[in-house]
Coordinates of C-alpha atoms and ligand atoms in Angstrom, one line a residue:
M45 CA 40.2 -91.4 71.0
K46 CA 43.9 -91.4 69.9
I47 CA 46.2 -89.3 72.0
L48 CA 49.8 -88.3 71.0
L49 CA 51.6 -87.8 74.3
L50 CA 54.9 -85.8 74.3
G51 CA 57.2 -86.0 77.4
G52 CA 55.6 -89.3 78.4
K53 CA 58.7 -90.3 80.4
G54 CA 58.7 -87.1 82.5
M55 CA 57.1 -86.6 85.9
L56 CA 53.6 -85.5 84.7
G57 CA 53.8 -87.3 81.3
S58 CA 54.4 -90.7 83.0
E59 CA 51.3 -90.2 85.1
C60 CA 49.2 -89.1 82.1
R61 CA 50.4 -92.2 80.2
K62 CA 49.1 -94.4 83.0
V63 CA 45.9 -92.6 83.7
L64 CA 44.8 -91.9 80.1
G65 CA 46.1 -95.3 78.9
G66 CA 43.2 -97.1 80.6
D67 CA 40.5 -95.8 78.3
E68 CA 42.3 -94.2 75.3
E69 CA 44.8 -95.2 72.7
I70 CA 48.1 -93.5 73.6
V71 CA 51.0 -93.0 71.3
A72 CA 54.0 -91.8 73.4
P73 CA 57.2 -91.4 71.5
D74 CA 60.2 -90.4 73.6
K75 CA 62.5 -87.5 72.7
K76 CA 64.7 -89.7 70.5
E77 CA 61.7 -90.9 68.5
L78 CA 60.1 -87.5 68.2
D79 CA 62.0 -84.3 69.1
I80 CA 59.4 -81.6 69.2
T81 CA 61.9 -79.0 68.1
S82 CA 62.1 -80.6 64.6
W83 CA 59.3 -79.2 62.4
D84 CA 59.8 -81.9 59.8
K85 CA 59.6 -84.8 62.3
V86 CA 56.5 -83.3 64.0
I87 CA 54.7 -83.0 60.7
D88 CA 55.8 -86.4 59.6
R89 CA 54.6 -88.1 62.8
L90 CA 51.3 -86.2 62.9
Q91 CA 50.7 -87.3 59.3
H92 CA 51.2 -90.9 60.3
I93 CA 49.5 -90.9 63.7
R94 CA 46.6 -88.5 63.0
P95 CA 45.8 -88.0 66.7
D96 CA 42.6 -86.6 68.0
V97 CA 44.5 -84.9 70.8
I98 CA 48.2 -83.8 71.1
L99 CA 49.1 -83.7 74.8
N100 CA 52.3 -81.8 75.4
C101 CA 54.0 -82.5 78.7
A102 CA 57.4 -82.1 77.1
A103 CA 59.5 -79.2 78.3
F104 CA 63.0 -78.1 79.4
T105 CA 62.2 -77.8 83.1
R106 CA 65.5 -77.0 84.7
V107 CA 64.6 -73.4 85.8
N108 CA 68.1 -72.4 87.0
T109 CA 69.9 -73.9 83.9
C110 CA 67.6 -71.9 81.6
E111 CA 69.3 -68.7 83.0
E112 CA 72.7 -69.8 81.9
H113 CA 73.8 -67.9 78.9
K114 CA 74.5 -70.9 76.7
M115 CA 71.3 -72.7 77.7
T116 CA 68.8 -69.9 77.0
F117 CA 68.8 -70.9 73.3
L118 CA 67.9 -74.5 74.2
C119 CA 65.3 -73.4 76.7
R120 CA 63.5 -71.3 74.1
K121 CA 63.9 -74.0 71.4
I122 CA 62.2 -76.7 73.5
N123 CA 59.8 -74.5 75.4
V124 CA 58.7 -72.2 72.6
E125 CA 59.6 -73.6 69.2
G126 CA 58.4 -77.1 70.2
P127 CA 54.9 -76.1 71.3
R128 CA 54.7 -73.8 68.2
N129 CA 55.5 -76.8 65.9
L130 CA 52.9 -78.9 67.7
A131 CA 50.3 -76.1 67.6
Q132 CA 50.8 -75.5 63.9
G133 CA 50.7 -79.3 63.3
S134 CA 47.5 -79.6 65.3
A135 CA 45.8 -77.0 63.1
R136 CA 47.1 -78.7 59.9
F137 CA 45.8 -82.1 60.9
G138 CA 42.6 -81.1 62.8
S139 CA 43.8 -82.3 66.2
K140 CA 43.2 -80.5 69.5
I141 CA 46.4 -79.5 71.4
V142 CA 46.5 -79.6 75.2
H143 CA 49.6 -77.8 76.4
V144 CA 50.9 -77.6 80.0
S145 CA 52.2 -74.2 81.3
S146 CA 53.4 -72.8 84.5
D147 CA 52.7 -70.6 87.5
Y148 CA 56.1 -68.9 86.6
V149 CA 54.4 -66.9 83.9
F150 CA 53.3 -64.6 86.7
G151 CA 55.3 -62.0 88.5
G152 CA 54.3 -63.2 92.0
D153 CA 53.8 -59.7 93.5
K154 CA 50.1 -60.0 94.2
A155 CA 49.7 -59.5 97.9
F156 CA 49.6 -62.8 99.7
P157 CA 47.3 -64.7 99.9
Q158 CA 45.5 -63.3 96.8
P159 CA 45.6 -65.9 94.1
Y160 CA 46.3 -65.5 90.4
F161 CA 43.3 -65.9 88.0
E162 CA 43.5 -67.2 84.4
D163 CA 43.2 -63.7 82.9
D164 CA 45.6 -61.9 85.2
P165 CA 48.5 -60.1 83.3
L166 CA 51.6 -62.2 82.8
D167 CA 54.9 -60.8 84.0
P168 CA 57.5 -63.6 84.1
L169 CA 60.7 -63.1 86.1
S170 CA 62.9 -65.8 84.6
E171 CA 64.0 -67.2 81.2
Y172 CA 62.0 -70.3 81.9
G173 CA 58.9 -68.2 82.8
R174 CA 59.3 -66.0 79.7
A175 CA 59.6 -69.1 77.5
K176 CA 56.5 -70.6 79.0
M177 CA 54.6 -67.4 78.5
E178 CA 55.7 -67.4 74.8
S179 CA 54.7 -71.0 74.5
E180 CA 51.2 -70.1 75.5
M181 CA 51.2 -67.3 72.9
A182 CA 52.5 -69.7 70.3
V183 CA 49.6 -72.2 71.1
R184 CA 46.9 -69.5 71.1
E185 CA 48.1 -67.9 67.8
N186 CA 48.6 -71.2 65.9
A187 CA 46.1 -73.8 67.1
S188 CA 42.4 -73.7 66.2
D189 CA 41.4 -76.0 69.1
Y190 CA 43.5 -75.7 72.2
M191 CA 43.6 -76.0 76.0
I192 CA 46.4 -74.5 78.1
I193 CA 46.7 -75.9 81.6
R194 CA 48.7 -73.8 84.1
T195 CA 50.0 -75.7 87.1
G196 CA 52.8 -75.4 89.7
W197 CA 54.8 -77.1 92.4
L198 CA 54.4 -80.5 90.9
Y199 CA 55.6 -83.6 92.7
G200 CA 55.6 -87.3 92.0
M201 CA 58.0 -90.3 91.9
K202 CA 59.7 -89.2 88.7
G203 CA 61.6 -86.2 87.8
R204 CA 63.2 -83.6 90.1
N205 CA 60.8 -82.0 92.5
F206 CA 60.8 -80.4 96.0
V207 CA 59.7 -83.6 97.7
N208 CA 62.3 -86.0 96.3
S209 CA 65.0 -83.3 96.5
L210 CA 64.2 -82.7 100.2
V211 CA 64.3 -86.5 101.0
A212 CA 67.6 -86.8 99.1
D213 CA 69.0 -83.8 101.1
V214 CA 67.9 -85.4 104.4
V215 CA 69.3 -88.8 103.5
S216 CA 72.7 -87.5 102.2
K217 CA 72.9 -84.8 104.9
K218 CA 76.5 -84.0 105.7
K219 CA 77.3 -83.1 109.2
N220 CA 76.5 -79.4 110.0
K221 CA 74.8 -78.8 106.6
K222 CA 71.5 -77.2 107.5
I223 CA 68.3 -78.1 105.7
K224 CA 66.4 -74.9 104.8
A225 CA 63.2 -74.0 102.9
P226 CA 61.8 -70.5 102.1
E227 CA 59.0 -69.2 104.2
D228 CA 58.2 -66.4 101.7
H229 CA 57.5 -68.6 98.7
F230 CA 53.8 -69.5 98.5
G231 CA 52.0 -72.0 96.3
S232 CA 50.1 -75.2 96.2
P233 CA 52.0 -78.5 96.1
T234 CA 50.3 -80.4 93.3
W235 CA 50.4 -84.2 92.9
S236 CA 51.2 -85.1 89.2
Y237 CA 48.9 -88.1 89.5
R238 CA 45.9 -85.9 90.5
L239 CA 46.7 -83.4 87.7
A240 CA 46.7 -86.4 85.2
L241 CA 43.2 -87.3 86.4
Q242 CA 42.2 -83.7 85.9
I243 CA 43.7 -83.6 82.4
R244 CA 41.8 -86.8 81.5
E245 CA 38.5 -85.2 82.6
L246 CA 39.2 -82.0 80.7
I247 CA 40.0 -84.0 77.5
K248 CA 36.8 -86.0 77.9
A249 CA 34.8 -82.8 78.3
D250 CA 36.5 -81.3 75.2
A251 CA 37.4 -78.2 77.4
K252 CA 38.9 -75.2 75.7
G253 CA 40.9 -72.1 76.6
T254 CA 43.2 -71.5 79.5
V255 CA 42.7 -73.1 82.9
H256 CA 44.5 -73.2 86.2
A257 CA 44.9 -76.6 87.8
T258 CA 46.8 -76.8 91.1
A259 CA 45.9 -78.4 94.4
E260 CA 43.4 -76.6 96.6
G261 CA 44.7 -74.5 99.5
Y262 CA 48.2 -73.0 99.8
C263 CA 51.3 -73.0 102.0
S264 CA 54.9 -71.7 102.1
L265 CA 57.5 -74.1 100.7
Y266 CA 58.8 -74.2 104.3
E267 CA 55.4 -75.5 105.6
A268 CA 55.3 -78.0 102.7
A269 CA 58.8 -79.3 103.6
R270 CA 57.9 -79.5 107.3
F271 CA 54.7 -81.5 106.3
V272 CA 56.8 -84.0 104.3
L273 CA 59.3 -84.5 107.1
D274 CA 56.5 -85.0 109.7
E275 CA 54.6 -87.4 107.5
L276 CA 57.8 -89.5 106.9
K277 CA 58.7 -89.2 110.6
L278 CA 62.1 -87.9 109.7
K279 CA 63.3 -86.1 112.8
V280 CA 65.6 -83.6 111.1
P281 CA 65.8 -79.9 112.0
I282 CA 64.8 -77.6 109.2
E283 CA 65.2 -73.8 109.1
P284 CA 63.0 -71.2 107.4
C285 CA 64.9 -69.0 105.0
A286 CA 64.2 -66.3 102.4
L287 CA 63.4 -67.2 98.8
K288 CA 66.3 -65.0 97.6
E289 CA 68.7 -67.0 99.7
Y290 CA 67.3 -70.3 98.6
H291 CA 67.2 -69.8 94.8
K292 CA 70.0 -67.5 93.7
K293 CA 70.2 -68.1 90.0
A294 CA 66.7 -67.8 88.6
K295 CA 64.1 -65.5 90.2
R296 CA 60.9 -67.2 91.3
P297 CA 57.6 -65.5 91.9
S298 CA 57.0 -65.2 95.6
N299 CA 53.3 -65.8 95.3
C300 CA 52.6 -68.8 93.1
I301 CA 49.0 -69.3 94.3
L302 CA 46.7 -70.1 91.4
E303 CA 42.9 -70.1 91.7
N304 CA 41.2 -72.9 89.7
R305 CA 38.5 -70.5 88.7
A306 CA 37.7 -71.8 85.2
L307 CA 37.6 -75.4 86.5
K308 CA 35.2 -74.4 89.3
K309 CA 33.0 -72.3 86.9
N310 CA 32.6 -75.3 84.6
A311 CA 32.1 -77.8 87.5
T312 CA 35.1 -79.8 86.4
N313 CA 37.4 -79.1 89.4
M314 CA 38.8 -82.4 90.6
M315 CA 41.8 -81.0 92.4
R316 CA 42.0 -81.8 96.1
N317 CA 43.5 -80.1 99.1
W318 CA 47.3 -80.2 99.1
Q319 CA 47.7 -81.8 102.5
E320 CA 45.2 -84.6 101.6
D321 CA 47.1 -85.4 98.4
L322 CA 50.6 -85.1 99.7
S323 CA 49.7 -87.3 102.7
E324 CA 48.3 -90.0 100.4
F325 CA 51.3 -89.7 98.1
L326 CA 53.7 -90.2 101.0
E327 CA 51.8 -93.0 102.4
R328 CA 51.9 -94.8 99.0
S329 CA 55.4 -93.9 97.9
G330 CA 57.3 -92.7 101.1
E331 CA 59.3 -95.9 101.4
D332 CA 60.2 -95.9 97.7
L333 CA 61.3 -92.3 98.0
L334 CA 63.6 -93.1 100.9
K335 CA 65.0 -96.1 99.2
Q336 CA 65.6 -94.2 96.0
A337 CA 67.4 -91.4 98.0
K338 CA 69.5 -94.0 99.9
D339 CA 70.5 -95.8 96.7
S340 CA 71.6 -92.6 95.0
A341 CA 73.5 -91.4 98.1
K342 CA 75.5 -94.7 98.0
R343 CA 76.6 -94.1 94.4
Ligands
NAP18 N1 57.7 -79.6 87.6 C1 56.9 -78.6 88.0 O1 56.9 -78.3 89.2 C2 56.1 -77.8 87.0 C3 55.5 -76.7 87.5 C4 54.7 -76.0 86.6 C5 54.6 -76.4 85.3 N2 55.2 -77.5 84.8 C6 55.1 -77.9 83.4 O2 54.5 -79.2 83.4 C7 55.0 -79.9 82.2 C8 55.6 -81.2 82.7 O3 56.7 -81.0 83.6 P1 57.5 -82.2 84.3 O4 58.0 -81.6 85.5 O5 56.7 -83.4 84.2 O6 58.7 -82.3 83.2 P2 59.9 -83.3 83.2 O7 59.8 -84.3 84.3 O8 61.2 -82.5 83.2 O9 59.7 -84.0 81.8 C9 59.9 -83.4 80.6 C10 59.8 -84.4 79.5 O10 60.0 -83.7 78.3 C11 60.9 -84.4 77.5 N3 61.6 -83.6 76.5 C12 62.5 -82.6 76.7 N4 62.9 -82.1 75.5 C13 62.2 -82.7 74.5 C14 62.1 -82.5 73.1 N5 62.9 -81.7 72.5 N6 61.3 -83.3 72.4 C15 60.5 -84.2 73.1 N7 60.5 -84.4 74.4 C16 61.3 -83.6 75.1 C17 61.9 -85.0 78.5 O11 62.6 -86.0 77.9 P3 64.1 -86.4 78.4 O12 64.0 -86.7 79.9 O13 64.6 -87.5 77.6 O14 64.9 -85.1 78.3 C18 61.0 -85.4 79.6 O15 60.4 -86.7 79.3 C19 56.0 -78.9 81.6 O16 55.4 -78.2 80.6 C20 56.4 -78.0 82.7 O17 56.8 -76.7 82.2 C21 56.0 -78.2 85.7

């Protein structure tokens, strides 16, 4: 099977590249080689590559930046126009498109700990969330064979995520600067490597439609941060705070818990408990994370 992977240098994309690259032929142009916002380039590359599957892990993921007046245009261009180009191209050349979406398409006001299901109404609170919602619409309206995978709270070695940001904060901690994490923001920390394994399984099964794929179980971001500090044996005080105080620019849904209902229904759920995965990730990569944080603190 030939897979065209977009965003292959990002956090999730780099894991997909490794995981899928074992069995499949992967073509993974970077942004310079194929900018998904260019219709002409997308069509030209699809014509040459003729992939069986287009896996779109490319996105503009800086949620706060998306709120800035001047950046909203770019956010929509990459997060809506890009997937629309890929979806239209997939229909033209008979490829399947697998598109990654986000928990931020929901409003987050479901009473905790009720999870969101695949068919719950969408009600995004931020520019990023609105763009991801519209990306889903663009894929559904334009592709003839698609799968949309909603995930959330991703972490891994690459990209900016709550685990490496926390470690960077601890390492570069200035005297008297308190480390805080919100106790009213709930979700499931999801290992990008585990999600890549799940995506591989879904592609092999030729799955269709919209699925949720996050780690099993849930916690507050404060609990997740405490877990990381304990596992890495970093004896640093951390204070619980309110989500509103933690993220002032872009609103986040308070409840980001997604139920992997479609995966369970079709017996393809490979997602594991969040503590189990986070613990394994930190065991494998904890030292590298600390080194990375120390190196960047020196610069
Ligand atoms: N991170 C999370 O917690 C999270 C949560 C829910 C859903 N998601 C979704 O999961 C997917 C992967 O997220 P991620 O965190 O792995 O993202 P990421 O690390 O920010 O990587 C995004 C990738 O997209 C590339 N890209 C940006 N603009 C592009 C363009 N115009 N054309 C081609 N490539 C472009 C980037 O290249 P450059 O680096 O060169 O700009 C980068 O390689 C996204 O759809 C995101 O919305 C993420």
